[in-house]
Amino acid sequence: MNTNDAVKIFSVLAHEGRVSLLQTLVQAGDDGASVGALAGDTGQNVKTVSAQLQLMADAELVRVRREGKQMIYSVEYQMLGALFAFIMHDCCGGHEGLRRTVQRVCKC
């Protein structure tokens, strides 16, 4: 990932509703969630969620698949991981204590 890619992703995430959607999708795992379920879970209306998810898909943060009449969205973990790796590149300037702190805080 380069700086321009990271800036694009961060600009998409610079919105409370989209961050909420991403968090909800991370919790949903690989199964993902429908637009309607995401709207209910985040308290946003369906049209807003659909538009927000399209922006996130354009930034390759989420992927979509069709199941019957529903569109199911899930996180693009490769892209999210690449963003984390970009941010954490050369983590902590070689300071072992800081590196351990970051590792402890980032555990899933």
CSV table of C-alpha atoms in Angstrom, one decimal:
chain,number,residue,atom,x,y,z
A,1,MET,CA,0.0,0.0,0.0
A,2,ASN,CA,1.2,3.5,-0.7
A,3,THR,CA,0.4,6.8,0.9
A,4,ASN,CA,-2.2,7.7,-1.7
A,5,ASP,CA,-4.1,4.5,-1.2
A,6,ALA,CA,-4.0,5.0,2.6
A,7,VAL,CA,-5.3,8.6,2.3
A,8,LYS,CA,-8.2,7.3,0.1
A,9,ILE,CA,-9.2,4.7,2.7
A,10,PHE,CA,-8.9,7.2,5.6
A,11,SER,CA,-11.0,9.7,3.7
A,12,VAL,CA,-13.7,7.1,3.3
A,13,LEU,CA,-13.4,6.2,7.0
A,14,ALA,CA,-13.6,9.8,8.1
A,15,HIS,CA,-17.3,9.5,8.8
A,16,GLU,CA,-19.0,8.2,11.9
A,17,GLY,CA,-21.6,6.1,10.0
A,18,ARG,CA,-19.0,4.4,7.9
A,19,VAL,CA,-16.8,3.5,10.9
A,20,SER,CA,-19.9,2.1,12.6
A,21,LEU,CA,-20.6,0.0,9.5
A,22,LEU,CA,-17.1,-1.3,9.3
A,23,GLN,CA,-17.1,-2.2,13.0
A,24,THR,CA,-20.4,-4.0,12.5
A,25,LEU,CA,-19.1,-5.9,9.5
A,26,VAL,CA,-16.0,-6.9,11.3
A,27,GLN,CA,-18.2,-8.4,14.1
A,28,ALA,CA,-20.2,-10.2,11.4
A,29,GLY,CA,-17.1,-12.0,10.1
A,30,ASP,CA,-16.9,-13.7,6.8
A,31,ASP,CA,-20.7,-14.3,6.7
A,32,GLY,CA,-21.2,-10.6,6.3
A,33,ALA,CA,-24.5,-8.9,6.6
A,34,SER,CA,-27.3,-7.5,4.4
A,35,VAL,CA,-28.0,-3.8,3.9
A,36,GLY,CA,-31.2,-4.1,5.9
A,37,ALA,CA,-29.4,-5.9,8.8
A,38,LEU,CA,-26.7,-3.3,8.8
A,39,ALA,CA,-29.2,-0.5,8.8
A,40,GLY,CA,-30.9,-2.0,11.8
A,41,ASP,CA,-27.7,-2.7,13.7
A,42,THR,CA,-26.3,0.8,13.2
A,43,GLY,CA,-29.5,2.8,13.4
A,44,GLN,CA,-29.1,4.3,9.9
A,45,ASN,CA,-31.6,4.2,7.1
A,46,VAL,CA,-31.3,1.7,4.3
A,47,LYS,CA,-30.6,4.2,1.6
A,48,THR,CA,-27.8,5.9,3.6
A,49,VAL,CA,-26.3,2.5,4.4
A,50,SER,CA,-26.4,1.5,0.8
A,51,ALA,CA,-24.6,4.7,-0.3
A,52,GLN,CA,-22.0,4.4,2.5
A,53,LEU,CA,-21.3,0.8,1.6
A,54,GLN,CA,-20.8,1.7,-2.1
A,55,LEU,CA,-18.1,4.3,-1.0
A,56,MET,CA,-16.5,1.6,1.1
A,57,ALA,CA,-16.6,-0.9,-1.8
A,58,ASP,CA,-15.1,1.6,-4.1
A,59,ALA,CA,-12.2,1.9,-1.6
A,60,GLU,CA,-12.0,-1.9,-1.5
A,61,LEU,CA,-12.8,-2.0,2.2
A,62,VAL,CA,-15.8,-4.2,1.7
A,63,ARG,CA,-16.9,-6.8,-0.9
A,64,VAL,CA,-20.4,-7.6,-1.9
A,65,ARG,CA,-22.1,-10.8,-3.0
A,66,ARG,CA,-25.7,-11.5,-4.0
A,67,GLU,CA,-27.8,-14.1,-2.1
A,68,GLY,CA,-31.1,-14.3,-3.7
A,69,LYS,CA,-32.6,-10.8,-3.6
A,70,GLN,CA,-30.2,-9.5,-1.0
A,71,MET,CA,-26.8,-7.9,-1.3
A,72,ILE,CA,-24.5,-9.2,1.4
A,73,TYR,CA,-21.5,-7.1,2.4
A,74,SER,CA,-18.4,-8.3,4.2
A,75,VAL,CA,-15.0,-6.8,5.1
A,76,GLU,CA,-12.0,-7.1,2.7
A,77,TYR,CA,-9.6,-8.2,5.4
A,78,GLN,CA,-6.7,-8.1,3.0
A,79,MET,CA,-7.2,-4.4,2.5
A,80,LEU,CA,-7.8,-3.7,6.2
A,81,GLY,CA,-4.6,-5.7,7.0
A,82,ALA,CA,-2.6,-3.7,4.4
A,83,LEU,CA,-3.8,-0.5,6.0
A,84,PHE,CA,-2.7,-1.7,9.4
A,85,ALA,CA,0.6,-2.8,8.0
A,86,PHE,CA,1.1,0.6,6.3
A,87,ILE,CA,0.4,2.4,9.6
A,88,MET,CA,2.5,0.1,11.7
A,89,HIS,CA,5.5,0.1,9.3
A,90,ASP,CA,8.7,0.4,11.3
A,91,CYS,CA,6.6,0.4,14.5
A,92,CYS,CA,7.9,2.1,17.6
A,93,GLY,CA,11.3,3.2,16.2
A,94,GLY,CA,12.9,0.0,17.6
A,95,HIS,CA,11.7,0.6,21.2
A,96,GLU,CA,10.8,-2.9,22.4
A,97,GLY,CA,8.6,-1.6,25.2
A,98,LEU,CA,6.5,0.4,22.8
A,99,ARG,CA,6.2,-2.5,20.4
A,100,ARG,CA,5.0,-4.8,23.2
A,101,THR,CA,2.4,-2.2,24.2
A,102,VAL,CA,1.1,-2.0,20.6
A,103,GLN,CA,1.0,-5.8,20.3
A,104,ARG,CA,-1.0,-6.1,23.6
A,105,VAL,CA,-3.5,-3.4,22.6
A,106,CYS,CA,-4.0,-4.8,19.1
A,107,LYS,CA,-4.9,-8.3,20.1
A,108,CYS,CA,-8.2,-9.6,18.8
